[in-house]
PDB file of C-alpha atoms in Angstrom:
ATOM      1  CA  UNK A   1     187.000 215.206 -48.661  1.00 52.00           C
ATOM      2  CA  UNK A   2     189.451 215.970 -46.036  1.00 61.00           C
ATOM      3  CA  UNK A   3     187.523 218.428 -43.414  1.00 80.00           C
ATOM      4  CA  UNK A   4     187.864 219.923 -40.023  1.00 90.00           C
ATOM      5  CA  UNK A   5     186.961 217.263 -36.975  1.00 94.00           C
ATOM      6  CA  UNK A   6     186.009 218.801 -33.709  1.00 96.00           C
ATOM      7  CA  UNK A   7     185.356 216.631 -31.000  1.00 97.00           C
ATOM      8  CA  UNK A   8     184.572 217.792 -26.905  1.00 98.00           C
ATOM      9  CA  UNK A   9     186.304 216.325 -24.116  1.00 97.00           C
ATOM     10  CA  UNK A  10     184.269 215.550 -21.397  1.00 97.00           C
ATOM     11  CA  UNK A  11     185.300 211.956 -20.340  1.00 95.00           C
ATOM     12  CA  UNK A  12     187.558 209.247 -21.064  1.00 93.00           C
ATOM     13  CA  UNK A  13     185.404 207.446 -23.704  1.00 94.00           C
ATOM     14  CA  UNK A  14     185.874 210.818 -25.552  1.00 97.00           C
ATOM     15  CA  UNK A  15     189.633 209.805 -25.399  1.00 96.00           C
ATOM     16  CA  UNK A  16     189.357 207.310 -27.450  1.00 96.00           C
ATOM     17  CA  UNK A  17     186.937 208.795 -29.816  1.00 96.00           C
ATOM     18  CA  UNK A  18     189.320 211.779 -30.525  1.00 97.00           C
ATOM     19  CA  UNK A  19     192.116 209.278 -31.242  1.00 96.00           C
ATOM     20  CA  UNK A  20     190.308 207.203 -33.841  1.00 96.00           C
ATOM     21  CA  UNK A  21     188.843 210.275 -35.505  1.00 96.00           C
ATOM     22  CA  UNK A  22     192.693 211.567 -35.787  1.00 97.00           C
ATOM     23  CA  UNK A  23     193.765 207.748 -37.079  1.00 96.00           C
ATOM     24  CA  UNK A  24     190.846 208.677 -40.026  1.00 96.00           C
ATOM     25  CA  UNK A  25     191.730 211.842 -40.708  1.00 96.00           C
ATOM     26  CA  UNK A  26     195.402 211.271 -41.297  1.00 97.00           C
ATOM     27  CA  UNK A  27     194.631 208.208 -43.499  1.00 96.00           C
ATOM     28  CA  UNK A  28     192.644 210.609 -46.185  1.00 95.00           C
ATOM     29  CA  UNK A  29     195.422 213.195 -45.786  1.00 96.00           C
ATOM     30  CA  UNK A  30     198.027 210.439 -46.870  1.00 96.00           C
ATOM     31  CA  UNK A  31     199.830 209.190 -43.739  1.00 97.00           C
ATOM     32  CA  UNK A  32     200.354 205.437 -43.415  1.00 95.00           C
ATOM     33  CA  UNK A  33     202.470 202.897 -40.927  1.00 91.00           C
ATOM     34  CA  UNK A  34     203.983 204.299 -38.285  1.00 93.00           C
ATOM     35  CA  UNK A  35     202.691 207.889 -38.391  1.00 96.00           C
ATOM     36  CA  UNK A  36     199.321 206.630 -37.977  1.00 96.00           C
ATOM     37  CA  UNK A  37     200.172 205.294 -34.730  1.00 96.00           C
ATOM     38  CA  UNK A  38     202.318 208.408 -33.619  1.00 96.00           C
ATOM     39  CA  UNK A  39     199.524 210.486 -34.355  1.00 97.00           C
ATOM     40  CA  UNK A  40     196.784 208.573 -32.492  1.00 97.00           C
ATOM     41  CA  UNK A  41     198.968 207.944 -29.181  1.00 96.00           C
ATOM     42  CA  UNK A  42     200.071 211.770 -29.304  1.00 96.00           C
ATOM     43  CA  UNK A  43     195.855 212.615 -29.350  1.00 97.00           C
ATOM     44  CA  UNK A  44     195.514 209.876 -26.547  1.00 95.00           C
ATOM     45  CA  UNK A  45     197.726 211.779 -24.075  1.00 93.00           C
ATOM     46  CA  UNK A  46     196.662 215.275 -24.782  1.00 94.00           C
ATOM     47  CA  UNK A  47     193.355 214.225 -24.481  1.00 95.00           C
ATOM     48  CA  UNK A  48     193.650 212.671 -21.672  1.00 92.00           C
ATOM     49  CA  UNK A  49     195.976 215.847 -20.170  1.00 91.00           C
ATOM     50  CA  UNK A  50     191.893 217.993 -20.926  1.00 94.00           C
ATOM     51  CA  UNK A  51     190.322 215.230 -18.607  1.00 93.00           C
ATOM     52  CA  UNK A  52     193.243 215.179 -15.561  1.00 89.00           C
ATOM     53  CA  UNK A  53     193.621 218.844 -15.258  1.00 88.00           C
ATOM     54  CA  UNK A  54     190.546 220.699 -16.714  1.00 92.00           C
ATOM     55  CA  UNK A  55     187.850 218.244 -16.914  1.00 92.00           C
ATOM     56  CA  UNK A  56     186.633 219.505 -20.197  1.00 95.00           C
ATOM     57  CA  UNK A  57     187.875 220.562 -23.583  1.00 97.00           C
ATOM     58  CA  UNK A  58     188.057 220.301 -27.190  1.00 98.00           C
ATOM     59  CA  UNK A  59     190.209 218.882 -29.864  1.00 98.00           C
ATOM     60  CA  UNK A  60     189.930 220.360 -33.191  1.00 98.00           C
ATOM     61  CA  UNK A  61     191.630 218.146 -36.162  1.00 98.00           C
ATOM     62  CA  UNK A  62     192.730 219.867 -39.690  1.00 97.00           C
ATOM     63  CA  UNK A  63     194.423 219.726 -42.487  1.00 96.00           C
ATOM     64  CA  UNK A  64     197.441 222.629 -42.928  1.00 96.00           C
ATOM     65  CA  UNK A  65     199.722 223.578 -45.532  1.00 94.00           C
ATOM     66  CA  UNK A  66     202.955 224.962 -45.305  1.00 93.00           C
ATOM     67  CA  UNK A  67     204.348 226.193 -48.767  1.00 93.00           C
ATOM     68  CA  UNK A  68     204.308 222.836 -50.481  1.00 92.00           C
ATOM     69  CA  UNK A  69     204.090 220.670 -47.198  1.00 95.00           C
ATOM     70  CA  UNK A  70     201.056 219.504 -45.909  1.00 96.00           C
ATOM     71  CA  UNK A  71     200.163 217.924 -42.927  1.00 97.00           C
ATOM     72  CA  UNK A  72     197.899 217.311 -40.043  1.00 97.00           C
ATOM     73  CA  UNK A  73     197.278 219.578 -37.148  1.00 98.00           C
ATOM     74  CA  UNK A  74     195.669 218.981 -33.982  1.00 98.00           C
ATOM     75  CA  UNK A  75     194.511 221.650 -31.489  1.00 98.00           C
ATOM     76  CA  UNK A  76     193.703 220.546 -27.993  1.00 97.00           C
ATOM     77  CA  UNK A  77     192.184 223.776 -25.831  1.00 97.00           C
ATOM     78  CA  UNK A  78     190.659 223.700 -22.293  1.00 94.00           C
ATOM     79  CA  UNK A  79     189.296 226.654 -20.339  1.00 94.00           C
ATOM     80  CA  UNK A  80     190.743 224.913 -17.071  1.00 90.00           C
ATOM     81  CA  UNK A  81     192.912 225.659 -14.427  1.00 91.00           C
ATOM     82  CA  UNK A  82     196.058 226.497 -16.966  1.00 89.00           C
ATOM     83  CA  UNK A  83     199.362 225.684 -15.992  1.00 87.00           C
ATOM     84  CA  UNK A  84     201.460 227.760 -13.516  1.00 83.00           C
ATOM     85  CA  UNK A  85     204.845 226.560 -14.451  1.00 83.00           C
ATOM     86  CA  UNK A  86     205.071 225.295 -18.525  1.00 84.00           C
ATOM     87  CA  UNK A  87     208.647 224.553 -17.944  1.00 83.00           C
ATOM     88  CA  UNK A  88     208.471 222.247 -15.215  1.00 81.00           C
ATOM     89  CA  UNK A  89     205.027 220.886 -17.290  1.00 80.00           C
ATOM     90  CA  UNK A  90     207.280 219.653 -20.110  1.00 83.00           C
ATOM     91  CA  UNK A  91     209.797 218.446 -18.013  1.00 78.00           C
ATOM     92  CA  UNK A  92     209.537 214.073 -18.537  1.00 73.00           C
ATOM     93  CA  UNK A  93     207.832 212.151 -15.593  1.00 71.00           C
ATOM     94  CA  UNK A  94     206.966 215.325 -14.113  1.00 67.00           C
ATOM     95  CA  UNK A  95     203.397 215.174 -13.024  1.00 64.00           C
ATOM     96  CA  UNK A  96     201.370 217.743 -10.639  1.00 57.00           C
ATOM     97  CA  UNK A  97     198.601 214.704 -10.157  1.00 56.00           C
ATOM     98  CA  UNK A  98     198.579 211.320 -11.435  1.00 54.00           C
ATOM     99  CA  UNK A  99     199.721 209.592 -14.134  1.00 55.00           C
ATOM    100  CA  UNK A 100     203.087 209.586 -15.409  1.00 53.00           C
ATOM    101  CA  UNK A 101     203.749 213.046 -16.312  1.00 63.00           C
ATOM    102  CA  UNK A 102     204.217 211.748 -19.547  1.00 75.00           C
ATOM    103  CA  UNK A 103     201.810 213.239 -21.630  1.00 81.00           C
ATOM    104  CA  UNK A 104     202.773 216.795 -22.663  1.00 87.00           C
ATOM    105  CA  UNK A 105     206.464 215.743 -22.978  1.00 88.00           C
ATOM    106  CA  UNK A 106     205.555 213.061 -24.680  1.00 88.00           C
ATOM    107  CA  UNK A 107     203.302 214.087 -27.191  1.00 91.00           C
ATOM    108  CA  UNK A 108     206.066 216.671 -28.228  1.00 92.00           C
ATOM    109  CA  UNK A 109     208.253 213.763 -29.133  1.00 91.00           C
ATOM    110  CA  UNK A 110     206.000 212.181 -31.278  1.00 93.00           C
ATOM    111  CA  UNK A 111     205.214 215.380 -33.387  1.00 96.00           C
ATOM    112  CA  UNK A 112     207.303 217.777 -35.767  1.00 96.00           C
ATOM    113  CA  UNK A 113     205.692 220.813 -33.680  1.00 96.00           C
ATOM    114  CA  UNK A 114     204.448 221.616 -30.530  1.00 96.00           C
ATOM    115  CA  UNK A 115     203.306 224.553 -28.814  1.00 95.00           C
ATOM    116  CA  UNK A 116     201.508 225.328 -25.433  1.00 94.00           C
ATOM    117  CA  UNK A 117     199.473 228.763 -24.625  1.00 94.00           C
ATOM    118  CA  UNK A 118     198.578 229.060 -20.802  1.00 92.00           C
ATOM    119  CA  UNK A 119     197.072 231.829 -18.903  1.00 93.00           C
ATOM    120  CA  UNK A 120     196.303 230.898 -15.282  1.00 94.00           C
ATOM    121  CA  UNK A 121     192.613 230.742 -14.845  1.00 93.00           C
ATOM    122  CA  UNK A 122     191.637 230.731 -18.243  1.00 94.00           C
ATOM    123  CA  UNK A 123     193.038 227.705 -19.879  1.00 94.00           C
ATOM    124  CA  UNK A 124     195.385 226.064 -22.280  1.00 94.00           C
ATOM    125  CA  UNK A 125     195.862 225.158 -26.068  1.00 96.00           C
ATOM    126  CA  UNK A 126     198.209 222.774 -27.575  1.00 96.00           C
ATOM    127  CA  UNK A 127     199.138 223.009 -31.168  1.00 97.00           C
ATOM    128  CA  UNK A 128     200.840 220.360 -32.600  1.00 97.00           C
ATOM    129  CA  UNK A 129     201.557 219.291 -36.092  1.00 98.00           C
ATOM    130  CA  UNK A 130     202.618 216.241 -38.061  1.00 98.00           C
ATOM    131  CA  UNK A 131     203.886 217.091 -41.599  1.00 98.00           C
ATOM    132  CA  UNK A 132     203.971 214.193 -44.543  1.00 96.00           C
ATOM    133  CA  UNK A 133     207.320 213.492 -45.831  1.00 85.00           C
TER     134      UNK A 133
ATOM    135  CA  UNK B   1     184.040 197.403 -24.485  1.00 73.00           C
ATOM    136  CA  UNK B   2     184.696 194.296 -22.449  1.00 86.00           C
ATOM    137  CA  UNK B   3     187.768 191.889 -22.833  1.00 94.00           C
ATOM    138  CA  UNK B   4     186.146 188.452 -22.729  1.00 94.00           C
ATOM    139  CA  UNK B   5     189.116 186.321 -20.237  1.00 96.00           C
ATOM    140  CA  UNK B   6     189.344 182.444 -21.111  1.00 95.00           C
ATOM    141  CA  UNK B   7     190.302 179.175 -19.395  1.00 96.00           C
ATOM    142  CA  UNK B   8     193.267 177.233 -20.366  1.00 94.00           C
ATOM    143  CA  UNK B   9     194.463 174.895 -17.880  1.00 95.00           C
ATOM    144  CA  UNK B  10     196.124 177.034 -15.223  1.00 95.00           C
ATOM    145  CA  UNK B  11     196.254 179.997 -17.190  1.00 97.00           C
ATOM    146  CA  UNK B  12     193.773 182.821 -18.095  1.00 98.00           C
ATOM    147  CA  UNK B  13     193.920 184.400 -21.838  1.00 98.00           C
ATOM    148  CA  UNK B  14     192.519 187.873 -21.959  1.00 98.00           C
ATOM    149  CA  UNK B  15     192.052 188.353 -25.434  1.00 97.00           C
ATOM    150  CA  UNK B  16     191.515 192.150 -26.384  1.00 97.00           C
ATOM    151  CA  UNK B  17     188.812 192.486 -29.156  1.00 95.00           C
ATOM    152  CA  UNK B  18     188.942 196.315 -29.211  1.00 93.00           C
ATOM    153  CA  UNK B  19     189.592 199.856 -28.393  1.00 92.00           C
ATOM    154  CA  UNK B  20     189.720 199.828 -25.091  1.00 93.00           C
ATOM    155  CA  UNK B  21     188.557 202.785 -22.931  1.00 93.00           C
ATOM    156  CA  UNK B  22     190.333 203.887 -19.562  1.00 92.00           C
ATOM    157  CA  UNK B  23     187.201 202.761 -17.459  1.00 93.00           C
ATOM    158  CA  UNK B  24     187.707 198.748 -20.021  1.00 95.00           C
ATOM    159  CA  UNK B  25     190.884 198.832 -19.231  1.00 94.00           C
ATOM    160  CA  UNK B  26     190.618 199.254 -15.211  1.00 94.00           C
ATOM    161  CA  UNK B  27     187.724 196.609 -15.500  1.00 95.00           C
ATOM    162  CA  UNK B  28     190.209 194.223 -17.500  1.00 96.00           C
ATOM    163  CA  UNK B  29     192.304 194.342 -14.320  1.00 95.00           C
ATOM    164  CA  UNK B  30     189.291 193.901 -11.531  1.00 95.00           C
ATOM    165  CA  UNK B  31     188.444 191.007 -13.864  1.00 95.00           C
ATOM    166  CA  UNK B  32     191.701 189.171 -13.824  1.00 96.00           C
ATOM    167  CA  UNK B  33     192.576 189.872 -10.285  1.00 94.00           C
ATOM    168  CA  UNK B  34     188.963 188.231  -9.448  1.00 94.00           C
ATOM    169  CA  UNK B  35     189.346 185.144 -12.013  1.00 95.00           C
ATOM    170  CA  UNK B  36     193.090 184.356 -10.594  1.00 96.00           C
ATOM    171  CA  UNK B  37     191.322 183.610  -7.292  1.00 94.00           C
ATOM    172  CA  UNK B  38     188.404 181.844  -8.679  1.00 95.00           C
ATOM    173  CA  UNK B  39     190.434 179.854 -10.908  1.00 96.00           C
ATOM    174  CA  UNK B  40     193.695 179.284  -9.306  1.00 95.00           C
ATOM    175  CA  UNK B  41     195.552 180.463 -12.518  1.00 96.00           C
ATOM    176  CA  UNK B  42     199.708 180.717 -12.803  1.00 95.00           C
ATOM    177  CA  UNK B  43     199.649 182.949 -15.588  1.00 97.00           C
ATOM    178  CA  UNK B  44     197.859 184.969 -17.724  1.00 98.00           C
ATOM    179  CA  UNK B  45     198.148 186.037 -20.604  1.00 98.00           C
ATOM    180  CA  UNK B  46     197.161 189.435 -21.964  1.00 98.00           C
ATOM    181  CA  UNK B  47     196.611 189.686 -26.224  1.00 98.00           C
ATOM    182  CA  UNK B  48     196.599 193.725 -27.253  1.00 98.00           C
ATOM    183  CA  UNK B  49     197.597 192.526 -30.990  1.00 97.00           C
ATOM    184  CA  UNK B  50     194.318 194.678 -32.006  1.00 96.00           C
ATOM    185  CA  UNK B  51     195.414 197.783 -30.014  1.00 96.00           C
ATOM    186  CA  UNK B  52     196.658 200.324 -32.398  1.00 95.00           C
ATOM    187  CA  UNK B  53     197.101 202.876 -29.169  1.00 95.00           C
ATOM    188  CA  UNK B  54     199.096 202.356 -26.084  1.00 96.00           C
ATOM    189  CA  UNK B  55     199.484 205.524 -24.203  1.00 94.00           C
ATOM    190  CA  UNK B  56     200.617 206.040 -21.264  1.00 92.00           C
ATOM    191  CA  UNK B  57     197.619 205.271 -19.178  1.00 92.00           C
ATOM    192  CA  UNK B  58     197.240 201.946 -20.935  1.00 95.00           C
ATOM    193  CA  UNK B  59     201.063 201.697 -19.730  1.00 94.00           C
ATOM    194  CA  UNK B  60     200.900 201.998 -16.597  1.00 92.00           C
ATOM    195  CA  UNK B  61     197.379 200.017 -15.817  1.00 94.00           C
ATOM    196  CA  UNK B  62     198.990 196.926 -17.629  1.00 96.00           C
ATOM    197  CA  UNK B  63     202.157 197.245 -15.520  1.00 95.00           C
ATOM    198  CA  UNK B  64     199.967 197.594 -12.587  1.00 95.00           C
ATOM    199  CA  UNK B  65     197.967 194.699 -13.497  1.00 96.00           C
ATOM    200  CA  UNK B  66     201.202 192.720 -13.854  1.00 96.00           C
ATOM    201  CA  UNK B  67     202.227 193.443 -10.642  1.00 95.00           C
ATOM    202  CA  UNK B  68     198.857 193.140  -8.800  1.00 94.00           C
ATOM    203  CA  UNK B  69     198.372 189.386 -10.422  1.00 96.00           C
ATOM    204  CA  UNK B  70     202.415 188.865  -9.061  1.00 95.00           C
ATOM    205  CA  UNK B  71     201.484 189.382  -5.834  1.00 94.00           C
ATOM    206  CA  UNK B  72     198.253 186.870  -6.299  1.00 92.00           C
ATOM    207  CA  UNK B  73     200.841 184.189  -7.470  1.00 92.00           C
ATOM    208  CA  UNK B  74     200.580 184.437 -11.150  1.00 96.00           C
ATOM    209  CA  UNK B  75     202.937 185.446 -14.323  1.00 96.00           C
ATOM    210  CA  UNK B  76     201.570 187.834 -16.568  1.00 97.00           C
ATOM    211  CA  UNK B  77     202.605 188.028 -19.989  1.00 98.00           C
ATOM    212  CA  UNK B  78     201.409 190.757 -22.356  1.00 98.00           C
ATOM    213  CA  UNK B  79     201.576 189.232 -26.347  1.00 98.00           C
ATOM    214  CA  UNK B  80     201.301 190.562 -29.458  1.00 98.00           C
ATOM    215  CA  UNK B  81     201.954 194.366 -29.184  1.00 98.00           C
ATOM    216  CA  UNK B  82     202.228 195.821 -32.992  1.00 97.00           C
ATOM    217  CA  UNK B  83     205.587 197.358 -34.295  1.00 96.00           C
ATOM    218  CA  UNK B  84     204.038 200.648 -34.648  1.00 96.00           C
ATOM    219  CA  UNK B  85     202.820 200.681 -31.227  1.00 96.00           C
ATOM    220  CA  UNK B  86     206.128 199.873 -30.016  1.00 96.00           C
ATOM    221  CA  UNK B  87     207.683 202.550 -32.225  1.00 94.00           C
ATOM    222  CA  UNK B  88     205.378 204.966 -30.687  1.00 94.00           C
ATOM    223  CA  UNK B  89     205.762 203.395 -27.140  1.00 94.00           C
ATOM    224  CA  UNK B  90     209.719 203.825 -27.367  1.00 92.00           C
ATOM    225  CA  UNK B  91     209.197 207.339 -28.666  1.00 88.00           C
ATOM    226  CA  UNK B  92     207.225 208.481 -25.547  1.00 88.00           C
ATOM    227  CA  UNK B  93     209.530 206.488 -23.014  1.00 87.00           C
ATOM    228  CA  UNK B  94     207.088 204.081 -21.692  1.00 90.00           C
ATOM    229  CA  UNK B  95     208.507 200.595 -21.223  1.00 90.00           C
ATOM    230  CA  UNK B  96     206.787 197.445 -19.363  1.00 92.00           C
ATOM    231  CA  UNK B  97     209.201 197.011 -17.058  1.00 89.00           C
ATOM    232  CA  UNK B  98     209.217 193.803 -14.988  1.00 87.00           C
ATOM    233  CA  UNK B  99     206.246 192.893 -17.169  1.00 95.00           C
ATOM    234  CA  UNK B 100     206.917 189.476 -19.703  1.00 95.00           C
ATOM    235  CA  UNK B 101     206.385 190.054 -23.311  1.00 97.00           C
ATOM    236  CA  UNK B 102     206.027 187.847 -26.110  1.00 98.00           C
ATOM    237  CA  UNK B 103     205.564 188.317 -29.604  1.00 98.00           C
ATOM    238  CA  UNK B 104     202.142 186.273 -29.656  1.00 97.00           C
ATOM    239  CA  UNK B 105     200.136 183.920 -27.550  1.00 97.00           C
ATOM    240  CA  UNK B 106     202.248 181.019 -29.237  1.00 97.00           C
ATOM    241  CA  UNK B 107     205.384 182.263 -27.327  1.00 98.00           C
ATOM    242  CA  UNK B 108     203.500 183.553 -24.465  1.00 97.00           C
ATOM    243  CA  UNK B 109     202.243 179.902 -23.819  1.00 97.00           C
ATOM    244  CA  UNK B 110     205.902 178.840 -24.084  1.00 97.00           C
ATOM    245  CA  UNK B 111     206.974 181.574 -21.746  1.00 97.00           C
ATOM    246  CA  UNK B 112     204.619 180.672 -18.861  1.00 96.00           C
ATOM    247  CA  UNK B 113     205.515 177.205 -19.310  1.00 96.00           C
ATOM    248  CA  UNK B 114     209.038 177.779 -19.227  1.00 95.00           C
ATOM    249  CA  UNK B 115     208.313 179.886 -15.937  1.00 93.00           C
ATOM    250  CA  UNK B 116     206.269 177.130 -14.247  1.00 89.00           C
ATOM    251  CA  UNK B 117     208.838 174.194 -15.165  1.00 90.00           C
ATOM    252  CA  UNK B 118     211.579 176.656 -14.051  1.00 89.00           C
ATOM    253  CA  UNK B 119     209.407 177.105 -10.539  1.00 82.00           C
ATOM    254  CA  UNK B 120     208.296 173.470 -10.152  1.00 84.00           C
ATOM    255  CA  UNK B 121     212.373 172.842 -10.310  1.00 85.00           C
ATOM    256  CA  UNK B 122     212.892 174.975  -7.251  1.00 79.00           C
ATOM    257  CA  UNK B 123     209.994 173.721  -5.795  1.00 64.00           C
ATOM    258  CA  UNK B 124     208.160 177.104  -5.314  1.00 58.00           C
ATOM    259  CA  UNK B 125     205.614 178.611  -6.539  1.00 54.00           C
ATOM    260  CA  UNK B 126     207.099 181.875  -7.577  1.00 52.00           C
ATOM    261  CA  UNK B 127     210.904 182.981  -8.121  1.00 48.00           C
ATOM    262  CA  UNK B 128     212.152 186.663  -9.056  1.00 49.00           C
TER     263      UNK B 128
END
């Protein structure tokens, strides 16, 4: 039942796309109210980070476990630009383009984990999680 | 997918049926800039009760939007945003500031109309 969701990321319809698959998946894992919300707002922004700073990407959905926990994890990974500075990335309202500067920040507050691999010139991954309490 | 925007007296009700896309969402605002003019409207109200997302990009276009309409002589007044949503909204620091809320298009109606009586009184069209 509960599977691995891969979607690309090549424009902002995909945005959406992304978020609603995440909404389903986390509904068959067990999360309900507010968590499904969290969930599909942290996809929206990470998502939308693929589209503002490396044009295209991919977010791969999943089910982990953790001992007894389980939860949902969400990979987003783009073979763009990378980012020079990942401290001044996460910093709030700090943005090198548009938007807010919002989205990386942000979508750390809404998830239990969160964890950013750049490399200049060859890309970044986000790995977040959300575990079920 | 398209937000269908109604006629009510002086005011416009953009009634979200949807998902909305970034591209919907910057169309929502071309639409309601253009119908203010067409239409003369004082307010407008904006229904997101369906949305079960607002990011930050839907943020910021529906602050912008807010603000554009403002300056075209008409109150905006975003209804019906869900508890989750504003869990999650609160969580990520985004806030609609100097935008009118309202709980649903019941109080939004009320809102605007307090707003207009409140601007007829001073005899102007538009106050803070």
């Amino acid at each position: 039942m509960e599977r691995e969701a891969r979607i690309d990321i090549t424009s902002a319809t995909d945005i959406v796309t992304a978020r609603q698959k995440g909404r389903g998946l986390a509904i068959e894992l067990g999360f309900e109210g507010s968590d499904l919300t969290v969930i599909a707002t942290a996809i929206s922004e990470i998502a939308r980070n693929i589209i503002e700073h490396a044009e295209r990407g991919q977010i791969v959905l999943a089910p982990v476990h953790q001992g007894s926990r389980r939860g949902l994890a969400i990979v987003a990974q783009d073979q763009g630009p990378g980012i020079p500075d990942v401290g001044q990335a996460m910093q709030y309202g700090f943005s090198s383009r548009k938007g807010l500067g919002v989205g990386l920040p942000g979508a750390k507050w809404l998830m239990d984990e969160f964890d950013i691999e750049t490399k200049v010139g060859k890309g970044t991954v986000v790995t977040m999680k959300k575990w079920l309490h | 997918m398209h937000v269908p925007v109604l006629k009510q007296g002086d005011y416009l009700i953009a009634s979200v049926q949807a998902a909305l896309t970034d591209a919907d969402l910057l169309q929502l605002r071309d639409d309601l800039a253009d119908r203010v003019g067409q239409f003369r409207s004082r307010g407008v109200i904006i229904d997101v009760t369906v949305l079960d997302v607002i990011d930050s990009f839907a943020t910021r276009t529906l602050r912008a939007v807010a603000h554009m309409l403002k300056l075209r002589g008409a109150e905006t007044v975003i209804v019906g945003i869900q508890p989750d949503v504003a869990f999650a909204m609160v969580q990520l620091g985004l806030t609609l500031e100097g935008v009118g809320t309202a709980l649903d298009l019941e109080e939004g109606l009320a809102y605007l109309d307090r707003l207009a009586k409140r601007n007829r009184n001073h005899g102007t069209r538009s106050t803070n």
